[in-house]
Amino acid sequence: MNTSLSNRINNLPVSATLAMAALGRTLKEQGKDIISLSLGEPDFNTPDFIKEAAKQAIDDNYNSYSPVNGYLDLRQAVCLKFKRDNNLNYTPEQIVVSTGAKQSLANVVLAIVNPGDEVLLPAPYWVSYDAMVNLAEGVSVEIPSSIDTDFKITPAQLEAAITPKTKLIFFNSPNNPSGSVYSKEEYRALADVLAKHPQIYIISDEIYEHIMYNGTAFSFAAFDDMYDRTITVNGLSKAFAMTGWRLGYIGAPAFIAKACTKMQGQSTSGTNSITQRAAIIALEAPVSSISYMVDEFKRRRDLVYQLLSEINGFKLNMPDGAFYFFPDVSYFFGKTIKGKLIKNSFGFSMLLLEDVYVATVSGESFGAPDCLRMSYATSEAQLREAVSRMKTLLDGI
Ligand code: PMP
Ligand code: GLU
């Protein structure tokens, strides 16, 4: 703890996903043969038609500040996308374009959470949600789930977690880290509970919506009675293999969109102008233009499921979306492997890193301390090698 720094920053945890990715990179630079299953990002190149649009935007001199909430024609393209893919009616005033869905989420949390407000986090949840709530001085309230319920919460659990202080709940389907997807019926049952508590807002993080292996994902705001209370978050990173381009967006009640624009106007302003121009082309393209990536992720999911099933002690669910496995590895806790006592998921992930050079992310920072996250957004050869190393290490334990 450095007393020259603010309490805010001293209390902020480092992002576990980024920390593990950085550690893997450092070890690789030291010559270690690291296989990274830590960072959740597509291993594809951005499609050529999007790259061409960016090159054109540079030549067309899109070098000035953009409107803080994004170019109007981009926000119109976002509205059309929401209508086409999600059956959601938004107007451009309800859209805010930001520097990644991460900024979109942070804007919303800072715009609506007051100190002491409770924010419900169905666990497992993406690492940064809890940190964002902390930054806003809100109180995170976890609603636990486990692999036995396919990592989904029940309406009774939701009802029990709500208090007069509850201001916000995060939904994320398909889910990072579990890959679970709520059906329309399951979402409706949760919406029925929320309908009784009109003070609660809902963030629906739909960044993995296209990375789905059975059917389509349902948008929470598509329930008429939830529309006015839901902030729909999405972005280009996952669907279009554009993690480094940094573009996310929200569709929200107009007053929330306005508040997020104000927030962003005092921090980063409008996002990268070149990325915004390319985003119009990406969003206008038919969803079929990215299906080759989804097909490949599905093939890898099926392969990794089969390979991981052969490791004794890994309890698995079959993810319906996103590109992660999130096995329960608590079988190994309390056991000594290669002279190391495995106390928890963090200890287990360090064992994999140090002994077989496989980088993963432990479940603690996702609110699921029994589990371990492995991204399968990497080549088949790397996936086969990673699982084979783990199997050799863990055989007979
Ligand atoms: N939400 C979830 C669930 C994520 O996994 C991520 C990580 N990419 C984000 C939001 C943020 O994505 P980005 O900032 O790259 O748009
Ligand atoms: N969202 C990705 C992940 O969960 C990228 C890392 C991050 O932004 O935290 O690994």
Coordinates of C-alpha atoms and ligand atoms in Angstrom, one line a residue:
M1 CA 0.0 0.0 0.0
N2 CA 1.5 3.3 -1.1
T3 CA 0.1 6.2 1.0
S4 CA 0.9 8.7 -1.7
L5 CA -1.8 7.0 -3.8
S6 CA -5.5 7.5 -3.3
N7 CA -7.5 4.9 -1.3
R8 CA -9.5 4.5 -4.5
I9 CA -6.5 3.2 -6.4
N10 CA -5.0 1.3 -3.5
N11 CA -8.2 -0.6 -3.1
L12 CA -8.6 -1.4 -6.8
P13 CA -7.5 -4.9 -7.7
V14 CA -5.4 -5.5 -10.8
S15 CA -7.4 -7.1 -13.6
A16 CA -6.7 -10.8 -13.1
T17 CA -7.2 -11.6 -16.8
L18 CA -4.7 -8.9 -17.9
A19 CA -2.3 -9.7 -15.0
M20 CA -2.2 -13.4 -16.1
A21 CA -1.7 -12.4 -19.7
A22 CA 1.2 -10.1 -18.8
L23 CA 2.8 -12.8 -16.6
G24 CA 2.5 -15.3 -19.5
R25 CA 4.1 -12.8 -21.9
T26 CA 7.0 -12.1 -19.5
L27 CA 7.8 -15.8 -19.1
K28 CA 7.6 -16.2 -22.9
E29 CA 10.1 -13.3 -23.3
Q30 CA 12.4 -15.2 -20.9
G31 CA 12.3 -18.1 -23.3
K32 CA 9.7 -20.3 -21.6
D33 CA 7.5 -22.3 -23.9
I34 CA 4.2 -20.8 -22.6
I35 CA 0.8 -21.7 -24.0
S36 CA -1.6 -18.9 -23.1
L37 CA -5.1 -19.9 -22.4
S38 CA -5.5 -16.9 -20.2
L39 CA -6.7 -13.9 -22.3
G40 CA -10.1 -14.0 -23.8
E41 CA -9.5 -12.7 -27.3
P42 CA -10.1 -14.2 -30.8
D43 CA -6.9 -15.4 -32.5
F44 CA -8.2 -14.4 -35.9
N45 CA -7.2 -11.4 -38.0
T46 CA -9.8 -8.6 -38.3
P47 CA -11.8 -9.3 -41.5
D48 CA -10.3 -7.6 -44.6
F49 CA -13.4 -5.6 -45.5
I50 CA -13.1 -3.9 -42.1
K51 CA -9.4 -3.2 -42.5
E52 CA -10.1 -1.6 -45.9
A53 CA -12.7 0.7 -44.3
A54 CA -10.2 1.9 -41.8
K55 CA -7.5 2.5 -44.5
Q56 CA -10.1 4.5 -46.4
A57 CA -11.0 6.5 -43.3
I58 CA -7.3 7.5 -42.9
D59 CA -7.2 8.6 -46.5
D60 CA -10.5 10.5 -46.1
N61 CA -8.8 12.5 -43.3
Y62 CA -11.0 11.4 -40.4
N63 CA -8.4 12.9 -38.1
S64 CA -10.5 15.3 -35.9
Y65 CA -12.3 14.8 -32.6
S66 CA -15.6 13.0 -33.2
P67 CA -18.8 13.8 -31.3
V68 CA -18.3 12.5 -27.7
N69 CA -21.1 9.8 -28.1
G70 CA -19.9 8.8 -31.6
Y71 CA -20.6 9.8 -35.2
L72 CA -24.3 10.1 -36.0
D73 CA -24.1 7.6 -38.9
L74 CA -22.3 5.1 -36.6
R75 CA -25.0 5.5 -34.0
Q76 CA -27.6 5.0 -36.7
A77 CA -25.8 1.8 -37.8
V78 CA -25.8 0.6 -34.2
C79 CA -29.6 1.2 -34.1
L80 CA -30.1 -0.9 -37.3
K81 CA -27.9 -3.6 -35.8
F82 CA -30.0 -3.6 -32.6
K83 CA -33.2 -3.9 -34.6
R84 CA -31.8 -6.6 -37.0
D85 CA -30.2 -8.8 -34.4
N86 CA -32.0 -8.1 -31.2
N87 CA -35.4 -6.8 -32.1
L88 CA -34.6 -3.7 -30.0
N89 CA -35.8 -0.2 -31.0
Y90 CA -33.3 2.5 -30.1
T91 CA -32.9 6.0 -31.5
P92 CA -29.4 7.5 -32.0
E93 CA -29.9 9.6 -28.9
Q94 CA -30.0 6.4 -26.9
I95 CA -26.6 5.2 -28.2
V96 CA -23.2 6.0 -26.8
V97 CA -20.1 4.7 -28.5
S98 CA -17.0 4.2 -26.2
T99 CA -13.5 2.9 -26.1
G100 CA -14.4 -0.7 -25.7
A101 CA -17.3 -2.3 -23.9
K102 CA -15.2 -2.0 -20.8
Q103 CA -15.5 1.8 -21.0
S104 CA -19.2 1.5 -21.8
L105 CA -19.7 -0.6 -18.6
A106 CA -17.6 1.7 -16.5
N107 CA -19.5 4.8 -17.8
V108 CA -22.9 3.2 -16.8
V109 CA -21.7 2.1 -13.4
L110 CA -20.3 5.5 -12.6
A111 CA -23.4 7.2 -14.0
I112 CA -25.9 5.4 -11.9
V113 CA -24.3 3.9 -8.8
N114 CA -24.1 6.0 -5.6
P115 CA -21.8 5.2 -2.6
G116 CA -23.5 2.4 -0.6
D117 CA -25.8 1.3 -3.4
E118 CA -25.9 -2.5 -3.8
V119 CA -25.1 -4.0 -7.1
L120 CA -26.0 -7.7 -7.8
L121 CA -23.4 -9.8 -9.5
P122 CA -24.7 -13.3 -10.5
A123 CA -21.5 -15.3 -10.1
P124 CA -19.4 -16.3 -12.0
Y125 CA -19.1 -12.8 -13.4
W126 CA -16.4 -11.0 -15.5
V127 CA -13.6 -9.8 -13.4
S128 CA -14.0 -6.0 -14.0
Y129 CA -17.6 -5.8 -12.9
D130 CA -16.7 -5.9 -9.2
A131 CA -13.8 -3.5 -9.7
M132 CA -16.1 -1.0 -11.4
V133 CA -18.6 -1.2 -8.6
N134 CA -15.8 -0.6 -6.1
L135 CA -14.6 2.5 -8.0
A136 CA -18.1 3.9 -7.8
E137 CA -18.1 3.1 -4.0
G138 CA -21.0 0.8 -4.5
V139 CA -21.3 -2.6 -2.7
S140 CA -21.1 -5.8 -4.8
V141 CA -23.5 -8.5 -3.7
E142 CA -22.7 -11.8 -5.3
I143 CA -25.4 -14.3 -6.1
P144 CA -23.5 -17.7 -6.2
S145 CA -24.1 -20.5 -8.7
S146 CA -22.2 -23.6 -9.4
I147 CA -21.5 -26.0 -12.2
D148 CA -24.4 -28.1 -11.0
T149 CA -26.9 -25.5 -12.1
D150 CA -24.9 -24.8 -15.3
F151 CA -23.7 -21.6 -13.6
K152 CA -27.1 -20.0 -13.6
I153 CA -29.0 -18.3 -10.8
T154 CA -32.6 -19.0 -9.8
P155 CA -35.4 -16.5 -9.4
A156 CA -35.6 -17.4 -5.7
Q157 CA -31.9 -16.5 -5.2
L158 CA -32.5 -13.2 -7.0
E159 CA -35.5 -12.4 -4.8
A160 CA -33.5 -13.2 -1.7
A161 CA -30.6 -11.0 -2.7
I162 CA -32.7 -7.8 -3.3
T163 CA -32.9 -5.2 -0.6
P164 CA -34.2 -1.6 -0.7
K165 CA -30.6 -0.5 -1.5
T166 CA -30.3 -2.6 -4.6
K167 CA -29.7 -0.3 -7.6
L168 CA -28.3 -2.5 -10.4
I169 CA -27.8 -6.0 -11.6
F170 CA -25.4 -7.3 -14.2
F171 CA -26.4 -10.0 -16.7
N172 CA -23.9 -11.4 -19.1
S173 CA -25.2 -14.1 -21.5
P174 CA -23.3 -15.8 -23.2
N175 CA -21.2 -15.6 -20.0
N176 CA -17.6 -14.9 -19.5
P177 CA -16.2 -17.1 -17.8
S178 CA -18.7 -20.0 -17.9
G179 CA -20.0 -19.9 -21.5
S180 CA -23.5 -20.4 -20.1
V181 CA -26.5 -18.9 -21.9
Y182 CA -29.8 -18.0 -20.3
S183 CA -32.9 -19.0 -22.4
K184 CA -35.7 -16.6 -23.0
E185 CA -37.8 -18.5 -20.4
E186 CA -35.1 -18.4 -17.8
Y187 CA -34.6 -14.7 -18.3
R188 CA -38.4 -14.2 -18.1
A189 CA -38.5 -15.8 -14.7
L190 CA -35.8 -13.5 -13.5
A191 CA -37.5 -10.5 -15.1
D192 CA -40.7 -11.4 -13.2
V193 CA -38.8 -10.9 -9.9
L194 CA -37.3 -7.6 -11.1
A195 CA -40.7 -6.4 -12.2
K196 CA -41.6 -6.2 -8.5
H197 CA -38.6 -4.0 -7.8
P198 CA -38.8 -1.0 -10.2
Q199 CA -35.8 0.8 -8.6
I200 CA -33.4 -1.7 -10.1
Y201 CA -31.6 -1.1 -13.4
I202 CA -30.2 -4.0 -15.5
I203 CA -27.0 -4.1 -17.4
S204 CA -27.2 -6.7 -20.1
D205 CA -23.6 -7.4 -21.4
E206 CA -24.1 -9.0 -24.8
I207 CA -20.6 -8.9 -26.1
Y208 CA -20.5 -12.6 -26.9
E209 CA -24.0 -12.6 -28.6
H210 CA -22.7 -13.9 -31.9
I211 CA -20.4 -16.5 -30.4
M212 CA -23.2 -19.0 -29.8
Y213 CA -23.3 -22.7 -30.6
N214 CA -27.1 -23.5 -30.2
G215 CA -29.6 -20.9 -31.4
T216 CA -29.4 -17.2 -30.7
A217 CA -28.9 -15.3 -27.5
F218 CA -31.8 -13.4 -26.0
S219 CA -31.6 -9.6 -25.3
F220 CA -33.0 -8.7 -21.9
A221 CA -34.3 -5.3 -23.1
A222 CA -36.5 -7.2 -25.6
F223 CA -39.0 -7.8 -22.7
D224 CA -41.3 -4.7 -23.0
D225 CA -41.5 -4.3 -19.3
M226 CA -37.7 -4.3 -18.9
Y227 CA -36.8 -2.0 -21.8
D228 CA -36.9 1.2 -19.9
R229 CA -34.7 -0.2 -17.2
T230 CA -32.1 -2.0 -19.2
I231 CA -28.8 -0.8 -20.6
T232 CA -27.7 -3.1 -23.4
V233 CA -23.9 -3.3 -23.8
N234 CA -22.1 -4.7 -26.8
G235 CA -18.9 -4.1 -28.8
L236 CA -16.8 -5.2 -31.8
S237 CA -14.0 -7.0 -29.9
K238 CA -15.2 -10.5 -29.9
A239 CA -17.5 -10.9 -32.9
F240 CA -15.2 -9.2 -35.3
A241 CA -11.8 -10.0 -33.8
M242 CA -11.1 -6.4 -33.1
T243 CA -9.9 -6.3 -29.4
G244 CA -7.2 -3.8 -30.1
W245 CA -9.4 -1.4 -32.1
R246 CA -11.3 -0.5 -28.9
L247 CA -15.0 0.0 -29.7
G248 CA -18.0 -0.7 -27.5
Y249 CA -21.5 0.8 -27.4
I250 CA -24.7 1.0 -25.3
G251 CA -28.3 1.3 -26.1
A252 CA -30.0 2.8 -23.0
P253 CA -32.8 5.0 -21.7
A254 CA -32.0 8.5 -23.2
F255 CA -31.2 10.0 -19.7
I256 CA -28.6 7.3 -19.0
A257 CA -27.1 7.7 -22.5
K258 CA -26.8 11.4 -21.8
A259 CA -25.2 10.8 -18.4
C260 CA -22.7 8.4 -20.0
T261 CA -21.8 11.0 -22.7
K262 CA -21.2 13.6 -19.9
M263 CA -18.9 11.1 -18.1
Q264 CA -17.0 10.3 -21.2
G265 CA -16.7 14.0 -22.2
Q266 CA -14.7 14.5 -19.0
S267 CA -12.5 11.5 -19.4
T268 CA -11.7 10.3 -22.9
S269 CA -14.0 12.1 -25.4
G270 CA -15.2 10.3 -28.5
T271 CA -13.4 7.0 -29.3
N272 CA -10.9 6.6 -32.1
S273 CA -12.3 8.2 -35.3
I274 CA -10.7 5.6 -37.7
T275 CA -12.2 2.7 -35.6
Q276 CA -15.6 4.4 -35.7
R277 CA -15.6 4.6 -39.5
A278 CA -14.6 1.0 -39.8
A279 CA -17.3 0.0 -37.2
I280 CA -20.0 1.2 -39.5
I281 CA -18.9 -1.3 -42.2
A282 CA -18.5 -4.1 -39.6
L283 CA -22.0 -3.5 -38.1
E284 CA -23.7 -3.3 -41.5
A285 CA -22.2 -6.6 -42.7
P286 CA -24.4 -9.6 -42.5
V287 CA -23.8 -11.8 -39.4
S288 CA -22.9 -14.6 -41.9
S289 CA -19.7 -12.7 -42.7
I290 CA -18.2 -13.8 -39.3
S291 CA -19.7 -17.3 -39.1
Y292 CA -16.4 -18.9 -40.1
M293 CA -14.9 -17.8 -36.8
V294 CA -17.9 -19.1 -34.8
D295 CA -17.7 -22.5 -36.7
E296 CA -14.0 -22.8 -35.8
F297 CA -14.7 -21.9 -32.1
K298 CA -17.4 -24.6 -32.0
R299 CA -15.0 -27.2 -33.5
R300 CA -12.4 -26.3 -30.8
R301 CA -15.0 -26.3 -28.0
D302 CA -16.0 -29.9 -29.0
L303 CA -12.4 -31.0 -29.2
V304 CA -11.4 -29.4 -25.9
Y305 CA -14.4 -30.8 -24.1
Q306 CA -13.4 -34.3 -25.2
L307 CA -9.8 -33.8 -24.3
L308 CA -10.5 -32.2 -20.9
S309 CA -13.0 -35.0 -20.1
E310 CA -10.1 -37.4 -20.0
I311 CA -8.4 -35.6 -17.1
N312 CA -9.5 -37.0 -13.8
G313 CA -10.6 -34.3 -11.4
F314 CA -11.9 -31.8 -13.9
K315 CA -15.7 -31.3 -13.6
L316 CA -17.0 -29.8 -16.8
N317 CA -20.0 -28.1 -18.2
M318 CA -20.6 -27.9 -22.0
P319 CA -20.6 -24.1 -22.8
D320 CA -23.2 -22.9 -25.2
G321 CA -21.4 -19.7 -26.1
A322 CA -18.2 -17.5 -25.7
F323 CA -14.8 -19.3 -25.9
Y324 CA -14.0 -20.4 -22.4
F325 CA -14.1 -23.6 -20.3
F326 CA -14.6 -23.1 -16.6
P327 CA -14.1 -26.5 -14.9
D328 CA -14.5 -27.0 -11.2
V329 CA -11.1 -28.1 -10.1
S330 CA -11.7 -28.3 -6.4
Y331 CA -10.8 -32.0 -6.5
F332 CA -7.2 -30.9 -6.5
F333 CA -7.4 -28.7 -3.4
G334 CA -5.6 -30.1 -0.4
K335 CA -3.5 -32.4 -2.6
T336 CA 0.3 -32.1 -3.0
I337 CA 1.4 -32.1 -6.7
K338 CA 5.1 -31.9 -7.6
G339 CA 5.9 -31.0 -4.0
K340 CA 3.4 -28.1 -4.0
L341 CA 0.3 -28.1 -1.7
I342 CA -2.6 -26.9 -3.8
K343 CA -4.7 -24.7 -1.5
N344 CA -7.0 -23.1 -4.0
S345 CA -7.7 -22.3 -7.7
F346 CA -5.0 -19.6 -7.7
G347 CA -2.4 -22.2 -6.5
F348 CA -3.7 -24.7 -9.1
S349 CA -3.3 -22.1 -11.9
M350 CA 0.2 -21.3 -10.7
L351 CA 1.1 -25.0 -10.7
L352 CA 0.0 -25.2 -14.3
L353 CA 2.0 -22.1 -15.2
E354 CA 5.2 -23.0 -13.4
D355 CA 5.3 -26.7 -14.1
V356 CA 3.8 -27.2 -17.5
Y357 CA 3.9 -23.6 -18.8
V358 CA 0.1 -23.3 -19.4
A359 CA -1.4 -19.9 -18.5
T360 CA -5.0 -19.9 -17.2
V361 CA -7.0 -17.6 -14.9
S362 CA -8.1 -18.8 -11.5
G363 CA -11.8 -18.6 -10.5
E364 CA -11.4 -16.4 -7.4
S365 CA -11.7 -13.1 -9.3
F366 CA -14.7 -14.3 -11.2
G367 CA -16.5 -15.0 -7.9
A368 CA -16.1 -18.8 -8.3
P369 CA -13.2 -20.0 -6.3
D370 CA -13.6 -23.7 -7.1
C371 CA -13.1 -23.1 -10.8
L372 CA -10.4 -22.3 -13.4
R373 CA -10.9 -20.4 -16.7
M374 CA -9.3 -21.6 -19.9
S375 CA -9.8 -19.7 -23.1
Y376 CA -10.0 -21.9 -26.2
A377 CA -9.4 -18.9 -28.6
T378 CA -6.1 -20.4 -29.7
S379 CA -5.0 -22.9 -32.4
E380 CA -6.0 -26.5 -32.3
A381 CA -2.3 -27.5 -32.0
Q382 CA -1.8 -25.3 -29.0
L383 CA -4.9 -26.6 -27.4
R384 CA -4.0 -30.2 -27.9
E385 CA -0.5 -29.5 -26.5
A386 CA -1.8 -27.6 -23.5
V387 CA -4.3 -30.3 -22.5
S388 CA -1.7 -33.0 -23.0
R389 CA 0.7 -31.2 -20.7
M390 CA -1.9 -30.9 -18.1
K391 CA -2.9 -34.5 -18.4
T392 CA 0.7 -35.7 -18.0
L393 CA 1.1 -33.5 -14.9
L394 CA -2.2 -34.6 -13.3
D395 CA -2.3 -38.3 -14.2
G396 CA -2.8 -40.5 -11.2
I397 CA -3.6 -37.7 -8.8
Ligands
PMP1 N1 -17.6 -7.8 -21.2 C1 -17.2 -9.0 -21.1 C2 -18.0 -10.1 -20.6 C3 -15.9 -9.3 -21.6 O1 -15.4 -10.6 -21.5 C4 -15.1 -8.3 -22.1 C5 -13.7 -8.6 -22.4 N2 -13.4 -8.3 -23.7 C6 -15.6 -7.0 -22.1 C7 -16.9 -6.8 -21.7 C8 -14.9 -5.8 -22.6 O2 -14.6 -5.9 -24.0 P1 -13.9 -4.7 -24.8 O3 -13.6 -3.6 -23.8 O4 -12.8 -5.3 -25.5 O5 -15.0 -4.3 -25.8
GLU2 N1 -12.4 -9.8 -21.6 C1 -11.2 -10.6 -21.9 C2 -11.0 -11.6 -20.8 O1 -11.8 -11.8 -20.0 C3 -10.0 -9.6 -22.1 C4 -9.2 -9.2 -20.9 C5 -9.9 -8.0 -20.2 O2 -10.3 -7.1 -20.9 O3 -10.0 -8.1 -19.0 O4 -9.9 -12.2 -20.8

